[in-house]
PDB file of C-alpha atoms in Angstrom:
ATOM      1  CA  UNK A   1     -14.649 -65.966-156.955  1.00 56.00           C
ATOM      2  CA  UNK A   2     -16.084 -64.635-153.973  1.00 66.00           C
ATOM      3  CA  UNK A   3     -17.744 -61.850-153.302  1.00 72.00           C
ATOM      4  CA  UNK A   4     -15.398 -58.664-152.554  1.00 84.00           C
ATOM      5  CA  UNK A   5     -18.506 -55.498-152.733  1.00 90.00           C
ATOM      6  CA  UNK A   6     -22.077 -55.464-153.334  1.00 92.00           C
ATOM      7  CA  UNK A   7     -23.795 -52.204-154.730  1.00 92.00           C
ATOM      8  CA  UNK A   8     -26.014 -50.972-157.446  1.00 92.00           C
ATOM      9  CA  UNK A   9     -25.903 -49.138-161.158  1.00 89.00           C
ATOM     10  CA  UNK A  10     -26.623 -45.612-161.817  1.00 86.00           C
ATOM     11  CA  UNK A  11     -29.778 -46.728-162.223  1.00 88.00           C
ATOM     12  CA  UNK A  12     -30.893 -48.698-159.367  1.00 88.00           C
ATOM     13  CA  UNK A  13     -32.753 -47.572-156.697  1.00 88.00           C
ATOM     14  CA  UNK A  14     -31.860 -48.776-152.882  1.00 84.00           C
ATOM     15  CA  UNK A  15     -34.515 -51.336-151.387  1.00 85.00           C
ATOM     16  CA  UNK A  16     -36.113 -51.491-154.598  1.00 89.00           C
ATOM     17  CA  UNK A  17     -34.429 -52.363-157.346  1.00 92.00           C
ATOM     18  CA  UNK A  18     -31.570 -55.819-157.801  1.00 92.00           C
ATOM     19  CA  UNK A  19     -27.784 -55.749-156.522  1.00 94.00           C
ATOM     20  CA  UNK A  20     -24.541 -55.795-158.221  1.00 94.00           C
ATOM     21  CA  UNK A  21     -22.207 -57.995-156.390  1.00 94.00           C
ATOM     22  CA  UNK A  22     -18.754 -58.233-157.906  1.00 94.00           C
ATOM     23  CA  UNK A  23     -15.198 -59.333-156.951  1.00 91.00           C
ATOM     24  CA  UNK A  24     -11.876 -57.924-157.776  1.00 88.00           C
ATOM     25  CA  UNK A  25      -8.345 -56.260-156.194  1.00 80.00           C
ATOM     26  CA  UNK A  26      -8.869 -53.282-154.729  1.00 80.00           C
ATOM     27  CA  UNK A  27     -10.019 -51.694-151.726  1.00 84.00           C
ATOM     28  CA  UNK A  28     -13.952 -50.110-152.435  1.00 86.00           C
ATOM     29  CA  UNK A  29     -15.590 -47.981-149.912  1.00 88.00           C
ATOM     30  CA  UNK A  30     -19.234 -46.936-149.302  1.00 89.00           C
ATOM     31  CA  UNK A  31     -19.540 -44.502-152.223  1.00 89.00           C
ATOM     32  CA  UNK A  32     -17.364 -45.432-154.481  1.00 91.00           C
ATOM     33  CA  UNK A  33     -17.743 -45.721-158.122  1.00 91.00           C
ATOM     34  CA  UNK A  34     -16.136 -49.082-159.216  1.00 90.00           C
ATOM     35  CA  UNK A  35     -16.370 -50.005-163.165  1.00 92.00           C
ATOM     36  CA  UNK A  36     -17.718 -53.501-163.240  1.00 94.00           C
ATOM     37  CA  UNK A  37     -18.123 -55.711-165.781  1.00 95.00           C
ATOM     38  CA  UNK A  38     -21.427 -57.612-165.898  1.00 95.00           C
ATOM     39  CA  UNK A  39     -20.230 -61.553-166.482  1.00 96.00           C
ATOM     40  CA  UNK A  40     -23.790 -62.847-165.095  1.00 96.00           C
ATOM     41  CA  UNK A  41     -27.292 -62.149-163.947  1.00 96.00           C
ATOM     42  CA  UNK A  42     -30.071 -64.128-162.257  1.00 94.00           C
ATOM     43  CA  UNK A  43     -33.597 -62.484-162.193  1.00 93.00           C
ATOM     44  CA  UNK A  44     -33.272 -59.695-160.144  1.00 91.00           C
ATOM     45  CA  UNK A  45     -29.576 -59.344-159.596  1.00 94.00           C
ATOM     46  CA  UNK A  46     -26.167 -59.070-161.532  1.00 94.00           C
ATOM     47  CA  UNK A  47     -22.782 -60.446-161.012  1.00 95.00           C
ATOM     48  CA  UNK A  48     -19.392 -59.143-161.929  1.00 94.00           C
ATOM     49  CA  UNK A  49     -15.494 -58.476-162.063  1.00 94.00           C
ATOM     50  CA  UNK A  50     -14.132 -55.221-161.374  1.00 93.00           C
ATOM     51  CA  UNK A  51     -12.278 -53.487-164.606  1.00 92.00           C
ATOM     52  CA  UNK A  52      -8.639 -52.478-164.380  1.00 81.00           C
ATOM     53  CA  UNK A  53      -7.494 -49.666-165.902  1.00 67.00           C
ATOM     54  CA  UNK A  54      -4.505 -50.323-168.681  1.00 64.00           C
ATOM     55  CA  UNK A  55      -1.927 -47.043-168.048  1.00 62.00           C
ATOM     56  CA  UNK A  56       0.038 -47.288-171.342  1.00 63.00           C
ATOM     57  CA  UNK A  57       3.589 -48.186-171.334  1.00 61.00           C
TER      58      UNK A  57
END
């Protein structure tokens, strides 16, 4: 889908190191720690989904 954030892991430096773009519902802000799941990666770069939380019933 397309792209809804772009960021970086914990350990990921800005300007140095590869991006994490991912898509998902939500609303993300600078700042924000998202959970992502990784579903691709090119050489430098990863891709992703945003995990939902399950509350239980």
């Amino acid at each position: 889908g397309p792209v809804t954030g772009i960021g970086r892991s914990y350990r990921d430096a800005p300007d140095i190191d590869g991006i994490v773009s991912f898509h998902g519902a939500g609303e993300f802000h600078p700042g924000d720690i998202i959970p992502v799941r990784v579903t691709s990666a090119t050489t430098h770069d990863l891709c992703g989904e945003v995990v939902t939380r399950q509350t239980p019933d």
